[in-house]
PDB file of C-alpha atoms in Angstrom:
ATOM      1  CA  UNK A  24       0.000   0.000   0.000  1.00 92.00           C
ATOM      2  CA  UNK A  25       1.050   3.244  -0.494  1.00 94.00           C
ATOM      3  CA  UNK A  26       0.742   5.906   1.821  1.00 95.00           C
ATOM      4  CA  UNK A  27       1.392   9.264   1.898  1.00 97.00           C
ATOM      5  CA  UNK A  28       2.068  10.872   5.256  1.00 97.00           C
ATOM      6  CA  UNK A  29       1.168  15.010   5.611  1.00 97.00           C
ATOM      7  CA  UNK A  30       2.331  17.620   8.035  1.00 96.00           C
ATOM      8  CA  UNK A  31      -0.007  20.660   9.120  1.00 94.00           C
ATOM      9  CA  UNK A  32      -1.726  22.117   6.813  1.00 92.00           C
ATOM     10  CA  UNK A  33      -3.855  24.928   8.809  1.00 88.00           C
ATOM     11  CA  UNK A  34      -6.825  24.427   6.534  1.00 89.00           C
ATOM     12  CA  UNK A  35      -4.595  24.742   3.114  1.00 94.00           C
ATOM     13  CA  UNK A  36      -6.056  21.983   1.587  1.00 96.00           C
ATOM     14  CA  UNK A  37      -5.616  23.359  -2.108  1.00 96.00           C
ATOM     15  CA  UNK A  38      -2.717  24.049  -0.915  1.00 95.00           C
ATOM     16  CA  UNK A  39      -1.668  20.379   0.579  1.00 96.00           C
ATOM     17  CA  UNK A  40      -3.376  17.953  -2.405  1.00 97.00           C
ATOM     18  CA  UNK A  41      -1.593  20.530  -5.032  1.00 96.00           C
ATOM     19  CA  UNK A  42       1.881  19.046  -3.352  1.00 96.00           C
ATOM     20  CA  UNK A  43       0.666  15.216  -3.162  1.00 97.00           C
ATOM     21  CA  UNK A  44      -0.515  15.409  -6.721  1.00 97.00           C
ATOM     22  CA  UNK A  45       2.677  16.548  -8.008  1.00 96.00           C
ATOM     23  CA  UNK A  46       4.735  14.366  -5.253  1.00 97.00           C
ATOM     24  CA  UNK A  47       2.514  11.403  -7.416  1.00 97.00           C
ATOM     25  CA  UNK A  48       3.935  12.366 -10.446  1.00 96.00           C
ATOM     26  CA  UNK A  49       7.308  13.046  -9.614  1.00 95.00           C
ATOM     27  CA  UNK A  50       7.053   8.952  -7.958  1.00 96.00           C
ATOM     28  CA  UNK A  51       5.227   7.783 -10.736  1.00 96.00           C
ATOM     29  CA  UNK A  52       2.849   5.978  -8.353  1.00 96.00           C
ATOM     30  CA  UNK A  53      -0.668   7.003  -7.237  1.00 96.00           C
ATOM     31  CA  UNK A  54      -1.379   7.007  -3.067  1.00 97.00           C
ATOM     32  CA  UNK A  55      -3.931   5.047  -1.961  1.00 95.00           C
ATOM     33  CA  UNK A  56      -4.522   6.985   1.061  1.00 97.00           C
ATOM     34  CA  UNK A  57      -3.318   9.894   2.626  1.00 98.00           C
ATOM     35  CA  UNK A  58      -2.545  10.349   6.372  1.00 98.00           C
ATOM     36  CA  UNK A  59      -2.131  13.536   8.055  1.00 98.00           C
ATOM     37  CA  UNK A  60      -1.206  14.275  11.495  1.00 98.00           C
ATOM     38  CA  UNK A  61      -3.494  16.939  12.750  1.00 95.00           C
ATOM     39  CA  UNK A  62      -3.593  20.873  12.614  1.00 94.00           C
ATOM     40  CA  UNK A  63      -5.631  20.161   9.325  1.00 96.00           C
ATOM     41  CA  UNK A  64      -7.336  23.274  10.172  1.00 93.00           C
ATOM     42  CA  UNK A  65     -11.156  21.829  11.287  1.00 94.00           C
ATOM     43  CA  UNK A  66     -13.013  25.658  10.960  1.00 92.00           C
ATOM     44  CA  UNK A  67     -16.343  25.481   9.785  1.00 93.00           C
ATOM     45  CA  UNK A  68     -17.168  28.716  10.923  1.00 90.00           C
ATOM     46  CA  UNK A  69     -14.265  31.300  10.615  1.00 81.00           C
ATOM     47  CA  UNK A  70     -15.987  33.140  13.251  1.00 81.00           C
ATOM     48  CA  UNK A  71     -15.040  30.829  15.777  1.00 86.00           C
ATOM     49  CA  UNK A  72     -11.050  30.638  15.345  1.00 80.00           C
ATOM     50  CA  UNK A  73      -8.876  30.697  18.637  1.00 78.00           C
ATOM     51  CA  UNK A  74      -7.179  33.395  19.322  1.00 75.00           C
ATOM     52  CA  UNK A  75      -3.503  32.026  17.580  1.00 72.00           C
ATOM     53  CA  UNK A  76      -5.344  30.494  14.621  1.00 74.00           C
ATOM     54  CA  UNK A  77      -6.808  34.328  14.275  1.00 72.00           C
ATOM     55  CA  UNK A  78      -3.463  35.638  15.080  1.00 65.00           C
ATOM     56  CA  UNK A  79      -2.069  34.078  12.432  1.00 63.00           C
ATOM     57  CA  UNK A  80      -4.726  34.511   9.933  1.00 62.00           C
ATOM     58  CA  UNK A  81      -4.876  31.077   8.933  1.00 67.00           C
ATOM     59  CA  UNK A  82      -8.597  30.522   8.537  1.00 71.00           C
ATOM     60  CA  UNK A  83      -7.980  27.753   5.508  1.00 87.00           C
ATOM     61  CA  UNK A  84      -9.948  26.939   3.315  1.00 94.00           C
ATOM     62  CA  UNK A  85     -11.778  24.137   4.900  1.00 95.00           C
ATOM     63  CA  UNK A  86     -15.145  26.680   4.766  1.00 94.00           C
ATOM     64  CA  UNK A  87     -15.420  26.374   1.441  1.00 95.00           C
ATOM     65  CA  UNK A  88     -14.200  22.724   0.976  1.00 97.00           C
ATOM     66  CA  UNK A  89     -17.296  21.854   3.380  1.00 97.00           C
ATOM     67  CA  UNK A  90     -19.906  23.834   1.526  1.00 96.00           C
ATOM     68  CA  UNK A  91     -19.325  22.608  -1.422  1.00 97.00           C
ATOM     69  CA  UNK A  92     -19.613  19.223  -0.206  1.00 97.00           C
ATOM     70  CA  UNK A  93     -16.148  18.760  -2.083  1.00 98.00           C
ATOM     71  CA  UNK A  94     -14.271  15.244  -2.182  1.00 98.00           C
ATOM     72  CA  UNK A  95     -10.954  14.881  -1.211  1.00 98.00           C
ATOM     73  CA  UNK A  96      -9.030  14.107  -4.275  1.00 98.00           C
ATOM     74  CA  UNK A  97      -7.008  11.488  -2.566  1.00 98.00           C
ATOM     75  CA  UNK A  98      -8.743   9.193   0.597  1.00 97.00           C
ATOM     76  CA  UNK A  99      -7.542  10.928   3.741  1.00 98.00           C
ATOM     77  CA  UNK A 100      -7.274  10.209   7.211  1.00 98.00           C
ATOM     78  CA  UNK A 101      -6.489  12.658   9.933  1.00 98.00           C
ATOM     79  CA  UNK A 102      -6.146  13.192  13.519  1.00 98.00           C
ATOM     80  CA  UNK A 103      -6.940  16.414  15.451  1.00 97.00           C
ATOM     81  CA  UNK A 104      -3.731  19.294  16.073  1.00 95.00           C
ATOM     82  CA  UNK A 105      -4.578  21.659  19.161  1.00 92.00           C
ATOM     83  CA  UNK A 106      -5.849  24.009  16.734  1.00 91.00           C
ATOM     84  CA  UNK A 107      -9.069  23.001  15.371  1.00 93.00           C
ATOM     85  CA  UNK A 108     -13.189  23.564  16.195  1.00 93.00           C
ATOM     86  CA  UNK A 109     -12.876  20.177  18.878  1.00 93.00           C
ATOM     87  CA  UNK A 110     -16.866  20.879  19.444  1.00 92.00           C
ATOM     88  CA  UNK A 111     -17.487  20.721  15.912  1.00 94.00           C
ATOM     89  CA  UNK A 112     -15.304  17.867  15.565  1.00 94.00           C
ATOM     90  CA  UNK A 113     -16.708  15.810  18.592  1.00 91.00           C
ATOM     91  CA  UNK A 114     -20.334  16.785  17.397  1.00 93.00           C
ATOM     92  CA  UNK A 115     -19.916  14.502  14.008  1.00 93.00           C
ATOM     93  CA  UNK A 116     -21.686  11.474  13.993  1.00 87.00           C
ATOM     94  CA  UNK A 117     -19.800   9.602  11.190  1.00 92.00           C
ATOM     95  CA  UNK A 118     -16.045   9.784  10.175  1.00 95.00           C
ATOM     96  CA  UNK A 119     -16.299  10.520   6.993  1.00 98.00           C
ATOM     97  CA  UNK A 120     -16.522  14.289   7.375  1.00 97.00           C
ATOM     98  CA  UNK A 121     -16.375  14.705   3.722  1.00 98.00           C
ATOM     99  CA  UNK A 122     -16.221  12.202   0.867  1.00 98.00           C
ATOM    100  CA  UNK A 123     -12.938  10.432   0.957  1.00 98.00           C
ATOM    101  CA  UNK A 124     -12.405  12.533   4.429  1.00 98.00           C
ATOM    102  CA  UNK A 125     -12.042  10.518   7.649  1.00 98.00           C
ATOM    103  CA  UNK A 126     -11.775  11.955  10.844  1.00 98.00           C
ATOM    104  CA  UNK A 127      -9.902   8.961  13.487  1.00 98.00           C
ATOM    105  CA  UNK A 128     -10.896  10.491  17.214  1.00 97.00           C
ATOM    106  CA  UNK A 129      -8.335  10.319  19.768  1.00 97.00           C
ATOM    107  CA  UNK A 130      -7.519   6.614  21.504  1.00 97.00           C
ATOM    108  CA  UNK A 131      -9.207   5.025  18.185  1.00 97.00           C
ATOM    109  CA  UNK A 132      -7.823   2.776  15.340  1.00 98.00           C
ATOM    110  CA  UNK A 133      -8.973   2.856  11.559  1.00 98.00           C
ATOM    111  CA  UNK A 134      -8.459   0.259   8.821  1.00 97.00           C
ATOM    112  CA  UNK A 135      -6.960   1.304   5.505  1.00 96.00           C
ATOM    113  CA  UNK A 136      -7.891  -0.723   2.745  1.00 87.00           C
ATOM    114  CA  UNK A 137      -6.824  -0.952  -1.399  1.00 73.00           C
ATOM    115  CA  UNK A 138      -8.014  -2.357  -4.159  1.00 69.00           C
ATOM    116  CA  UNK A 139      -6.281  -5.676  -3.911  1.00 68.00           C
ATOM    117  CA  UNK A 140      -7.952  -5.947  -0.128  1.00 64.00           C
ATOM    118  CA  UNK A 141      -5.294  -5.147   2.168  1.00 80.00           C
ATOM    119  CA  UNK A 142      -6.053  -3.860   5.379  1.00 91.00           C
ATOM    120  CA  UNK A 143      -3.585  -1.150   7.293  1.00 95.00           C
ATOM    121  CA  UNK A 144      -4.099  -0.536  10.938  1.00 96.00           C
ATOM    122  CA  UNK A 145      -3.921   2.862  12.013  1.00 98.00           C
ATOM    123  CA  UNK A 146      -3.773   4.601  15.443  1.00 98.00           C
ATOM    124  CA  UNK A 147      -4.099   7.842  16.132  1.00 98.00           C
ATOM    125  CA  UNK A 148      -3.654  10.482  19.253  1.00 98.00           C
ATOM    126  CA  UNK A 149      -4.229  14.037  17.963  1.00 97.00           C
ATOM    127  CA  UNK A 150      -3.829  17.209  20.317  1.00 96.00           C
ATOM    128  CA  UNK A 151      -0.707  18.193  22.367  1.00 96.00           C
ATOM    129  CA  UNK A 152       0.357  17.959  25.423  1.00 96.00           C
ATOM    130  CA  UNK A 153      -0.969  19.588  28.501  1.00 94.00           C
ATOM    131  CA  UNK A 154       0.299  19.162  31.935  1.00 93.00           C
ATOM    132  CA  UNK A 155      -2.674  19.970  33.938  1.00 89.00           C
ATOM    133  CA  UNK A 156      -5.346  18.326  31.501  1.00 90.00           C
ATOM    134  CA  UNK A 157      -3.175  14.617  31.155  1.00 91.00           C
ATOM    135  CA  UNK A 158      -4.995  13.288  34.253  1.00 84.00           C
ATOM    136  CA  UNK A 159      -8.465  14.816  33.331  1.00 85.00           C
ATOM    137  CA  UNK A 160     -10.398  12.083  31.778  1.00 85.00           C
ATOM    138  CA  UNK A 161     -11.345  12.966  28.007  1.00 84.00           C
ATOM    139  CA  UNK A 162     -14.986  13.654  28.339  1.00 80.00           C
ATOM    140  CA  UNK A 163     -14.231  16.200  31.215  1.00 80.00           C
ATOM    141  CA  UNK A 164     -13.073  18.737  28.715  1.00 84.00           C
ATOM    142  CA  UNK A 165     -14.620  21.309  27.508  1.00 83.00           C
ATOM    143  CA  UNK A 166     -13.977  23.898  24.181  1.00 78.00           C
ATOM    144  CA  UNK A 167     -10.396  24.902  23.805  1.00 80.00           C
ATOM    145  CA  UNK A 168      -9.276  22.385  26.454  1.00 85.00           C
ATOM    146  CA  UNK A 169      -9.646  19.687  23.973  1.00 87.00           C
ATOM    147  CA  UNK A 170      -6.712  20.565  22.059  1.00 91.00           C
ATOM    148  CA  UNK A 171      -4.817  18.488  24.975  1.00 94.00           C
ATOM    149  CA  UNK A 172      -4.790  14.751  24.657  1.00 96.00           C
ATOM    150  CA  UNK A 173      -5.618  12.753  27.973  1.00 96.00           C
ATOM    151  CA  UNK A 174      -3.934   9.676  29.705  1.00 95.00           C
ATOM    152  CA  UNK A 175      -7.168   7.627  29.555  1.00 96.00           C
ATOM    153  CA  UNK A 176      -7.010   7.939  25.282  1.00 97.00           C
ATOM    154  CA  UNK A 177      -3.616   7.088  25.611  1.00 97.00           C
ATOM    155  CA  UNK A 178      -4.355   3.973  27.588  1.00 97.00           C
ATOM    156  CA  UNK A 179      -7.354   2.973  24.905  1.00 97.00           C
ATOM    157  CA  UNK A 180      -4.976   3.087  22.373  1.00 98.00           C
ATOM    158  CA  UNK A 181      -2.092   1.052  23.899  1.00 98.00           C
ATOM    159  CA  UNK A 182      -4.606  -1.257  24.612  1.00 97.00           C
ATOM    160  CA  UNK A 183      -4.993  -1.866  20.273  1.00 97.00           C
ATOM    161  CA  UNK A 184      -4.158  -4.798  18.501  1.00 95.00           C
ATOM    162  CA  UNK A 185      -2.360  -5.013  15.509  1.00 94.00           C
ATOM    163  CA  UNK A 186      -1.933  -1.496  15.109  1.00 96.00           C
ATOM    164  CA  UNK A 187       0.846  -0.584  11.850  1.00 96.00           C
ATOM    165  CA  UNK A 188       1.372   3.220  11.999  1.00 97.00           C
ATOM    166  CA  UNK A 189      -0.043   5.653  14.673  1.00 98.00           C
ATOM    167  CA  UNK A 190      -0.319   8.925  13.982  1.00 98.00           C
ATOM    168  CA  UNK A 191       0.198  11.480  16.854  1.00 98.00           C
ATOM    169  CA  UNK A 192       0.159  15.522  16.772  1.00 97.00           C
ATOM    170  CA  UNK A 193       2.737  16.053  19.421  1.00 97.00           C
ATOM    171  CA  UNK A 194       6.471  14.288  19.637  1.00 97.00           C
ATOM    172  CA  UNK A 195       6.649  11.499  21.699  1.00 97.00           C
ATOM    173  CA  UNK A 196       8.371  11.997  24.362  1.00 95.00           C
ATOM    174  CA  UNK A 197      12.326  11.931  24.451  1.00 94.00           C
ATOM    175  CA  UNK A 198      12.601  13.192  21.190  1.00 94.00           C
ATOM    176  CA  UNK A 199      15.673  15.737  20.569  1.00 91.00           C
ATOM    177  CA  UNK A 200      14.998  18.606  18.200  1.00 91.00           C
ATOM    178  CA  UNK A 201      18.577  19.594  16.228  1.00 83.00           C
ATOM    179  CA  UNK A 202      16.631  22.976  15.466  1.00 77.00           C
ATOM    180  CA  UNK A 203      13.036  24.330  17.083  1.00 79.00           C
ATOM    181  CA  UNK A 204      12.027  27.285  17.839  1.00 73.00           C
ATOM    182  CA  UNK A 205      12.403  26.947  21.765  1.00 77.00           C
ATOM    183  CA  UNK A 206      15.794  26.675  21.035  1.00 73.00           C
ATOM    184  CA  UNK A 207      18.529  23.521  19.590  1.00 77.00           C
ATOM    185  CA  UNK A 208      18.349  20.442  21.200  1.00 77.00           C
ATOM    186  CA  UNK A 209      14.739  20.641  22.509  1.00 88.00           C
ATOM    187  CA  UNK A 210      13.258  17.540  24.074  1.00 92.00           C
ATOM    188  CA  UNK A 211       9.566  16.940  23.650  1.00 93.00           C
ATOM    189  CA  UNK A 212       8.244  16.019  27.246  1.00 93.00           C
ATOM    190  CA  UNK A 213       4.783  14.944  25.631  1.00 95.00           C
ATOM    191  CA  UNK A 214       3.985  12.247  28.735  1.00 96.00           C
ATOM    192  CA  UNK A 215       2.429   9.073  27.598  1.00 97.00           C
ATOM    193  CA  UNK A 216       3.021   8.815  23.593  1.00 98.00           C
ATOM    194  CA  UNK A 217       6.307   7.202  24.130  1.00 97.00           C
ATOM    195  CA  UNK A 218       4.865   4.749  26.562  1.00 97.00           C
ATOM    196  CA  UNK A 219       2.584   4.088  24.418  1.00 98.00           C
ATOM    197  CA  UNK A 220       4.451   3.161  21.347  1.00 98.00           C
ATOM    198  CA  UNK A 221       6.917   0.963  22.843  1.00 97.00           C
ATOM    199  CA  UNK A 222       3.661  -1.433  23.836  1.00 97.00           C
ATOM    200  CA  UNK A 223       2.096  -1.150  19.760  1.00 97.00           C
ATOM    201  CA  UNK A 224       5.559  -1.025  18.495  1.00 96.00           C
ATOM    202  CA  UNK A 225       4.096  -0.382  15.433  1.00 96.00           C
ATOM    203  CA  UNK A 226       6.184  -0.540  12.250  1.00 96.00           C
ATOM    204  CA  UNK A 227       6.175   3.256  12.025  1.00 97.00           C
ATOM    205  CA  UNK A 228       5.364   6.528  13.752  1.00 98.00           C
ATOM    206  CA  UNK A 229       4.184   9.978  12.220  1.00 98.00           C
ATOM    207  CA  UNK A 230       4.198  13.526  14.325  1.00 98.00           C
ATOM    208  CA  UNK A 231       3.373  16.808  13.301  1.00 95.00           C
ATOM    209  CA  UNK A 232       3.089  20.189  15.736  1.00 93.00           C
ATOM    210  CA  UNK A 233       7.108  21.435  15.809  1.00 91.00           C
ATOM    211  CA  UNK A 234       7.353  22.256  12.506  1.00 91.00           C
ATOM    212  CA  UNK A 235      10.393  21.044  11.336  1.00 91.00           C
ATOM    213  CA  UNK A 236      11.477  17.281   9.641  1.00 94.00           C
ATOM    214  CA  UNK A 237      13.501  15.375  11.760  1.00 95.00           C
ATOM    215  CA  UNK A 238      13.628  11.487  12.855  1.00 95.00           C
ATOM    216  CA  UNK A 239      14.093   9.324  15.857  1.00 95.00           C
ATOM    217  CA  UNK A 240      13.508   6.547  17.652  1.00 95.00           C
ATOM    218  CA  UNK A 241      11.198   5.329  20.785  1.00 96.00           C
ATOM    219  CA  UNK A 242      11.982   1.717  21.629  1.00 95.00           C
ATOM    220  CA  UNK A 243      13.025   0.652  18.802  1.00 95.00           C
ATOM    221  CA  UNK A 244      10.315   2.378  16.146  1.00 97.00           C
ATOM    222  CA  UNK A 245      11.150   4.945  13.617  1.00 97.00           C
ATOM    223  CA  UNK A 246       8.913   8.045  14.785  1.00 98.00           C
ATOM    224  CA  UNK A 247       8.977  10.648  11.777  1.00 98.00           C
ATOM    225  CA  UNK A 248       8.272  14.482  12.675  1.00 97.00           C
ATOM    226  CA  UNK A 249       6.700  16.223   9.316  1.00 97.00           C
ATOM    227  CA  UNK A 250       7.190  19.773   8.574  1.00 95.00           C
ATOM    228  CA  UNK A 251       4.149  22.108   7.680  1.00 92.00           C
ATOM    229  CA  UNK A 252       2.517  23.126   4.272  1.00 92.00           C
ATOM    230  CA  UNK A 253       4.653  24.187   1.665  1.00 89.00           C
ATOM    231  CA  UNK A 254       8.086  23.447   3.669  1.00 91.00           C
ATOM    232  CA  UNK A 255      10.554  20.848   2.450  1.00 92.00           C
ATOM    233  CA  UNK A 256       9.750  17.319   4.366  1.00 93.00           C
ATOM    234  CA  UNK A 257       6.135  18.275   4.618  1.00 96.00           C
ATOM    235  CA  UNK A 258       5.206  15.199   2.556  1.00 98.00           C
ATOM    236  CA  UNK A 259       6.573  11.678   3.166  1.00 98.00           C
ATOM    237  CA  UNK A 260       5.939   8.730   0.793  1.00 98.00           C
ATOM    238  CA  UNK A 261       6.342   5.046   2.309  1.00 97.00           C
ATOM    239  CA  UNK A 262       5.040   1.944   0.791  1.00 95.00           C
ATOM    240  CA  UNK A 263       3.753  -0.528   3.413  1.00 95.00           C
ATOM    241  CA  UNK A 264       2.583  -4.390   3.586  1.00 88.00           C
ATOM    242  CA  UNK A 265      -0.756  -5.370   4.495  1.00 81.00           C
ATOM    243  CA  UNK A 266       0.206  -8.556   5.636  1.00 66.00           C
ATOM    244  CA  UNK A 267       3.529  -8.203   7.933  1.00 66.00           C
ATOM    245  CA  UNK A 268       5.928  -5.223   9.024  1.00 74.00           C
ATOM    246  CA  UNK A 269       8.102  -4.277   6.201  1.00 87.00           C
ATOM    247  CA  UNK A 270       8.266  -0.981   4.899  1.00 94.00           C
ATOM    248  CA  UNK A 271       9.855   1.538   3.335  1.00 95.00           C
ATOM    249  CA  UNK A 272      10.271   5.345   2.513  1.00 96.00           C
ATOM    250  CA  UNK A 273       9.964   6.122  -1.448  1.00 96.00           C
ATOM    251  CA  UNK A 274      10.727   9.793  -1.173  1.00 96.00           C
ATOM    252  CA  UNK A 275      10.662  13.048   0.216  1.00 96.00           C
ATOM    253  CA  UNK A 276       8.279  16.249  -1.102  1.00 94.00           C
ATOM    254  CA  UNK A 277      11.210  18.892  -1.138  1.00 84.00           C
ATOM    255  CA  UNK A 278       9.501  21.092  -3.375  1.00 73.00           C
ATOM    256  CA  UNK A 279       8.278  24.463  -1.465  1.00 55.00           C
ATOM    257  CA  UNK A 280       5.357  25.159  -2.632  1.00 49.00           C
ATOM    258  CA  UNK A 281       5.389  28.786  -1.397  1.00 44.00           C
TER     259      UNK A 281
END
């Protein structure tokens, strides 16, 4: 199967599908799905941005993609960032937000699937993290509060079987930053995502939320931090077996996109 894996995007979905439709044709292959790992840039209504979204003026494009009922040109999975409408997300009573567009809730697992039947297990734990909300348990948050991922999702998704990639907003923990903007050699002390992988050891980890490319490992599994929209390393290609753990990286977007 093969996947391709997506940084933030802060709603620039034009944007995002312009760069995986010319990373297809610089591989020669077509994706069967895509995976992104949250700050996708949820904003239904751009009247109810937070206050950095708003600072930032990054609104997206979502809006429109919504009203027009418009399918995403490639099947897409995604997790939640810490900036995104979490009511309007929690409110949706299917996945499949828009054709070919599937939301995966924190602590949860979804099954990709091709055309010749293979199934890929994927787990996902969106939002960062948040030292006072960890303990909370996940239905005792409310609004803007939600951007923080809890222990007791964490726990439902170590608990998985058979899980191939998870997808997770912030670093795991342990993770060493070369360059971030809290300064070189920053260590991501997101409690509970390291834990977690080391008891899926999946065959691969994505993370979004610093901004920048860079790889490690946590017990043994290659975790993979994405840089955002229009940034070299925003776009990763891997090819992946249904049936066992091998896998593989076919390329890197490296085109800016501006």
């Amino acid at each position: 199967m093969l996947i391709c894996a997506a940084g933030d995007i802060h709603g620039a979905m034009d944007r995002m599908y312009a760069d995986v439709l010319a990373f297809e044709q610089t591989l020669e292959r077509r994706f069967d799905w895509v995976l992104h790992v949250g700050d996708f840039g949820i904003w239904p209504d751009p009247e109810r941005l937070d206050r950095a979204t708003r600072k930032h003026g990054e609104a997206g494009d979502f809006a429109d993609w919504l009203r027009a009922r418009r399918p995403a040109p490639r099947c897409t999975l995604f997790i939640k960032g810490n900036h995104e409408d979490f009511d309007w997300l929690e409110a949706q009573a299917r996945s499949e937000i828009l054709p070919g567009l599937f939301y995966l809730p924190n602590g949860r697992t979804f099954d990709l699937t091709d055309e010749h039947d293979g199934v890929i297990r994927v787990g996902g734990l969106g939002g960062c993290y948040g030292p006072s909300d960890y303990g909370s348990r996940s239905r005792q948050l409310r609004g803007y509060e939600r951007r923080h991922y809890t222990r007791d999702e964490v726990e439902r998704l170590a608990s998985a079987d058979r899980v191939a990639i998870v997808l997770t907003h912030d670093a795991p923990a342990g993770i060493s930053f070369p360059r971030h903007n809290r300064g070189r050699g920053f260590v991501s002390r997101a409690e509970g995502l390291d834990a977690m992988i080391a008891k899926l050891s999946p065959s691969v980890c994505f993370f979004g939320h610093h901004h920048t490319r860079v790889d490690a490992q946590i017990a043994g599994v290659r975790c993979i931090g994405l840089n955002k929209v229009a940034e070299p390393g925003n776009l990763v290609a891997i090819e992946i077996a249904p049936r066992g753990p091998d896998w593989s990286i076919l390329g890197e977007w490296t085109n800016a996109s501006g």
